[in-house]
Each structure stands twice: as structure tokens, then as C-alpha cells.
Amino acid sequence: MSTVTMGNALNQALHDAIAEDENVLMFGEDVGTLGGVFRITDGLTEEFGEERCFDTPLAEAGIVGFAIGMCLTGFRPVVEMQFDAFAYPAFEQINSHLAKMRNRTGGKVTLPMVIRIPYAGGIGGVEHHCDSSEGYYAHTPGLKVVTPSTPADAYSLLREAIADPDPVIFMEPKVLYWSKADLELPVQEPPFGRAAVRRKGTDVTIVTYGPSVPTALKAAEAAREEGWDVEVIDLRTIVPFDDETVVESVRRTGRCVVVSESQGFAGVAGEVAARVSERCFHSLEAPVARVTGLDIPYPAPKLEHTYLPGVERILDAIGRLQWDDVPDLTHAGASA
Amino acid sequence: METTLAPGGVATDLLPSPQPVQLLDPDGVLVEQAAGNHQYTAPSAERLLELWRGMVIGRRLDVQSTALTKQGRLAVYPSSRGQEACQVGAVQAITGRDWMFPTYRESVALFTRGIDPVEALTLLRGDAHCGYDPMAHKTAPQCTPLSTQLLHAAGAAYGEKRRGSDAVALAFIGDGATSEGDFHEALNFAAVFSAPVIFFVQNNKYAISVPLAKQSKAPALAYKGIGYGVRSEQIDGNDPAAVLAVMDAAVEHARSGHGPFLIEAHTYRMDAHTNADDASRYRTADEVSAWLAKDPLARLQTWLTINGHLDEAAIRDAEQEGEERASDLRDRMNAEPQVDPNSLFDNVFAEPTPQQREQQAMVRAELEADASYAEEESR
Ligand SMILES: Cc1ncc(C[n+]2csc(CCOP(=O)(O)OP(=O)(O)O)c2C)c(N)n1
């Protein structure tokens, strides 16, 4: 066993994938000599050469479109977008081509590529460095959307993403890059489409993913003092979505809080809440609550603690679900 | 190729010739070396004959396709009548091992590429997004979002290079599309990675209704290559000999490892943007008739005839083939396409998601209910 950060695990996954398959390439902005601004590609160019891990011009649409073309000749590119909000120039390539090519061509053209996007906040980043953009990608059929919350998952899910026959948007929670685990790599965790129960509980189910998982676990610990036994589910992959694990849990606990860092309105949390309501209506003791980021652009660093869904807001939401009569959820979550 | 700077600091080997390269004037007379200070010589009579034949058939199919919109067989059709020298000439300069990246306007280029016209028109007919197998033909799906396919072309060209192949990529775009960001990113990527791609701009003077003067202030669109370090050339796009000669040079340049090449072909779209567009709102009849006099097909036919490469019988023969191909297209387009709603969930992912499986079951149940209702009604 050794201590591994999420950053180390991602780096090792890239390393192992490049070593195993000569078609796997890594490219993007500053990923070569520098090893990426978060050092996730550290040492790859050194070990495998510029042919396998290289810097591109500073152009996100260019990076994704170029990778699509390379897929046509049998490569499996992994590309890095430097930060969440800087993937937007590539959105047309992602939405109009990457997601649709298999369908457009009746399965004749497949695009096995991975777009790695460091995303979400909690690191005191300046504007455009903390967006949670998973909702845009999850809304687009043809893209798998993956977001690990542990180093083991980071390794395993990234290896699976690179091996996947379809395009994968791999969302890396920046705030967790330095989170640690005692781990022996390589590891193989459950495949895409399987959520993980991070904490067992009987009274309330928290459904969450990515950067909010540790916060939800902290809230669950704190809730124990109030006498509430909280189950925490980490989705791991938003697309494909694991209805089964979520539904099984909520039918058992009868209460559900969805926690997500992105703006709540029209987001992934709303989708989860709707699915739970549709499938668990007769088991629910209270409405499904959402605790999300506020419906504002990601704020300046000094205000991000007010924006982020923290332990207090989650506990508050859980508290509101405990009354026998229909609770007032007006302030349960940012978008409730 | 190392770029060389003239005393004034201009990268001379990147510069297009000052005038569009022309080898065959509108009267069908060879004007070799006359226009500009270019170095191109006319292709052989055999190749020009083949090009002419492709243009005859291409135009006939193009006119047929427009007619099919009037009969409701095609939802929409963007004609390239008048642009045949570009559509056919560019394709005839590449081989089956090379890639092609067409737009919605490149139906005639697809026919020339050997793609079955019915398959080529599937997108515009409306029953599927791409009727042909892109991998089998090394031809990408016709691209609708402007300029986006140029990056795919750069990537594919670079991929071929990395594989040690000498295949090149030919990517078509229009004049308006040169204003899109992806055009600029593609030129830059192709240059930086020395990708063997030929960007073929058909400057047909309008982007739907917007004239070139409102699109760009560059002295010529070909000049846009120089800032990226891309060798560029402008040609008379209604001169089939110039198209083939410059395409040959571009293919040779890219295939031999000198990187990308940008061609601006000055041409004209004789029909409206599509059958649904009213071109009389933005251009005059005089302008159109002036361009009619520069018809690329008539021009080459004149030269071939005057020089004894073509006689009445050969012309009739080519026209006959065009007629047969058009009537075959008409017949086959008359069959109602069978589109199975059950296939909607195929090929979104390699394996459908659980959520898609649920929706698919719903659609199947609806279809079965409809079918049994129809059966009951008919009893
Ligand atoms: C990104 C994008 N914006 C707008 C359109 C709508 N559109 C379709 S064709 C066209 C004009 C294109 O003109 P040009 O590039 O000159 O090509 P041409 O049609 O003349 O061949 C426009 C604006 C589009 N297809 N894609």
C-alpha cells in the first residue's frame, strides 16, 4: 500500500493506458513539458516522447476537432481542456460532432476519445476556473459523463473511459486532486453505470457525485448527532445513470436529498430528483430536496463558501424532511 | 518546406499568384502562363476529357436533384450548378486512399467520388443523416455546421501521416465559412502539425444572401493562408484545367511532406443557395448572365472539340450516360424510403443506456398498439 492522491491516480492511469496501447495519445494545452497545469500529465512526454503526449496550439475547438479526425485513422486520443469554462469554445465540436457521429453514420464511425476537464470550485480560482459544466454534457445524448470522487475511482474510471468505444467527458473535481487514499495501483472498481454506496444508512439517502461527495459524507457524520442515519450514494457516472441503486436506497429510507455543486436550475440534481419522485413516490415520506450551487455565475473566490453547498445546508435540508406533515422546502436548497 | 523571406520580409513561397491562375479562358482558349506569374501547365488531354465527362454527368445529376425537390422527393437541395470544375476537378486529383471532407453543397463531388447518388442524397432526402459508409469511401459525412469539418480533416491528415501513409485529406468549404473560428483553428493546426490537408475554398460569391464584400476585407481569401504559414493559391474556379493543375500541385505538396495547402477557387453559384432560397432578392439578373458566359463545362467542351479530342458522337455518348444516371436516380428516389422507428436508439452509444432501453420499450409498445389498432380498423 502507498499513499496516492487523485492526481497521482489519474497520472498513473494515463501512463498505463499509453504504455499498453500504442493508439492512445494525450494532447492539449501545456500537457507536454509542463505536465499540465495540475501536473496530471507529468512525466508522460519524458517517458513516451512527443509523439504520445504533446502540446497543441491554444484552441479548444481545434483540440477536439483534431482529435475527432485522428479517431478516423484509428487513434484513441485523450485530450485535456485546461479548465471547465475554457471547454466552451469546443462545445460545438463536442455537441455537434463528437456526440453525434456514431448515430449520424449508423455506427460506421465511432469516436473512442476522452475529454478530461478539471471542473468545479472550492480552490479559490478566479473567474472562469470553477464552473460545473456537467449538466451541458449530460444533456447531450451520445456522451458519457464521468466524475470520480476517490483516487481508486479516478484510476479505474479513467482506464475504463480510455477503453470505452464511445466519447467520454471525464470531469475531474479539482478540489479533490490532492485528496489521498492508501492504495495499490492498478485497481479495478465497478464499471460505468454503477453508483457506489459510500456510507450505509436507514433514514435519509443523499445522492451526490464528484466534488460534493466528501461534503455529503461530513454532513452524514454530523447528522448522526441529530439521530439521523444517512446513506450516501456517489453516482460515479452521471451518464449512464444508475437508477437501480438510487431507487433501492430511497425506497428503503423514504427520504432523499440530492446534492450537487452546479447551479440547481435545470441541472443534474433536478433530473435526479425527478427520477426519484417518479419511481419512489409511494415510498417517500417527504418531497425530494435539492441542495445545489446558487443560480448565479460562480462567484469571486472570497464568496465561494457562500455559494457552495456545505454541511450546514445539507443538514438543514435533512432536518426539513423529518416532519410528518408536508415540509416547507422553500429554503431547503438553493433551487428548491 | 522552409519558408523563405523576400527582402521586404514577405514569405514569398506562401503567397498566391497575384491573379487567379487561369489556363483556359472563357472562350476555351489555352492561355498558359498568361495570367499571373504562375508555374502551372495544363493537364493532359486524357485527364481533361475525363474531367469533362465527370462534369457532364455531375451537372445532369445536379439538375435532376433540384427537380427532385419540386416533386417532393428531396426535402431540400443545395445546387452546385456552375461549380462543376471545382467539384469534379478537385476530386479527380485525389485517389481512393485519400480522405474527403464535404459540406452539404458537395453532392456532385460525392457522385464523382463514386458514391451512389441515392446514398449521397440521403441526408437531403431526410431519412438518415448519412447514407453512405464514410469509412468504406474514406469520405466524411456531409458537414452542416460551417467549417467544423476542417479540423477533422486536419486531424485525419495528421493521423495518416503518423501511420506512415502518404494519404492526404481534401476538405471543401465556402467563402462565408472562412469567417468561422474553426477555419482559422484548422489552418493553424494543419500548419503546426504539418498535416497533409488541402483546404479547398469555393468562393461562389455569396453566403446565402451575404456577398463576399460583407464577409471579408482580405485582398483574396487565399491570402488568409500566409498568416498561418500555409502555402496558398487562387484559381479561376470556372477553369477546369486550372483547378486540376493547381490541385495536382497541392496534392503533390501535401503528399511529399510539405504540409497543408489552401486553394481559393473563384466561381459562382448559378442557382440559389438551395431550392428554398430566392436569389433575386440579393443579386441581379445581369450578374448571373455575366457568369453564365464563364460556364466551366462549355469552356472545356470548346477546347476539347477545337483540338479534336471530342466529337459529336462522344458528346452524345456522355450526355446519354448522364441521362441514364439521372433516370436511374429518379426511379430509385420514387421508392418510399423505409425508416424503422425501432432503430432510433441504435448507435447513440455502442450499448444503449438503461434509460434508453426503457424509452425504446415504450416506443415499441406504442408501435405495436398502433399496428394492432390499424389491423382492427381494416377488418
Ligand atoms: C455554424 C453555422 N452557422 C450558420 C449556418 C447556416 N448556414 C448554412 S449555409 C450558410 C452560408 C454558407 O455560405 P458559404 O460558406 O459561402 O458556402 P456556400 O453555401 O455558398 O457553398 C449558412 C449561414 C450553418 N450551417 N452553420
XYZ file of C-alpha atoms and ligand atoms in Angstrom, chain A residues 92, chain B residues 78-79 83 103-106 143-148 173-178 180 202-210 215 269 273-274, ligand 1:
60
model
C -19.807 22.925 -30.890
C -28.164 22.980 -52.407
C -27.161 23.041 -56.066
C -19.214 24.997 -59.757
C -20.180 20.036 -46.930
C -23.885 19.989 -47.765
C -23.065 21.545 -51.173
C -20.753 18.780 -52.343
C -20.971 18.565 -42.784
C -23.716 21.041 -41.930
C -22.150 23.257 -39.213
C -19.828 25.526 -41.183
C -16.058 24.914 -41.128
C -16.140 22.383 -38.308
C -15.619 24.960 -47.657
C -17.428 28.023 -48.951
C -16.396 31.684 -48.859
C -18.696 32.593 -45.978
C -17.377 29.761 -43.856
C -13.870 31.287 -43.896
C -15.822 30.964 -38.770
C -15.198 27.512 -53.309
C -15.675 31.248 -53.367
C -19.066 31.285 -55.052
C -19.530 34.940 -54.033
C -22.421 34.550 -51.586
C -23.059 33.038 -48.172
C -26.792 32.549 -48.624
C -27.517 36.248 -49.318
C -24.394 37.925 -47.934
C -17.720 38.809 -45.406
C -23.315 29.554 -57.761
C -28.413 28.858 -52.118
C -30.918 25.999 -52.063
C -22.118 27.371 -37.820
C -23.187 27.626 -38.832
N -23.822 28.831 -38.879
C -24.806 29.055 -39.766
C -25.194 28.069 -40.643
C -26.348 28.319 -41.611
N -25.824 28.377 -42.993
C -25.891 27.302 -43.796
S -25.145 27.572 -45.267
C -24.753 29.158 -44.850
C -23.961 30.012 -45.821
C -22.631 29.423 -46.118
O -22.029 30.127 -47.151
P -20.646 29.707 -47.775
O -19.683 29.307 -46.721
O -20.226 30.796 -48.683
O -20.950 28.367 -48.601
P -21.948 28.108 -49.781
O -23.280 27.707 -49.175
O -22.054 29.339 -50.603
O -21.380 26.968 -50.539
C -25.216 29.457 -43.576
C -25.079 30.777 -42.945
C -24.513 26.835 -40.574
N -24.807 25.826 -41.397
N -23.528 26.636 -39.679
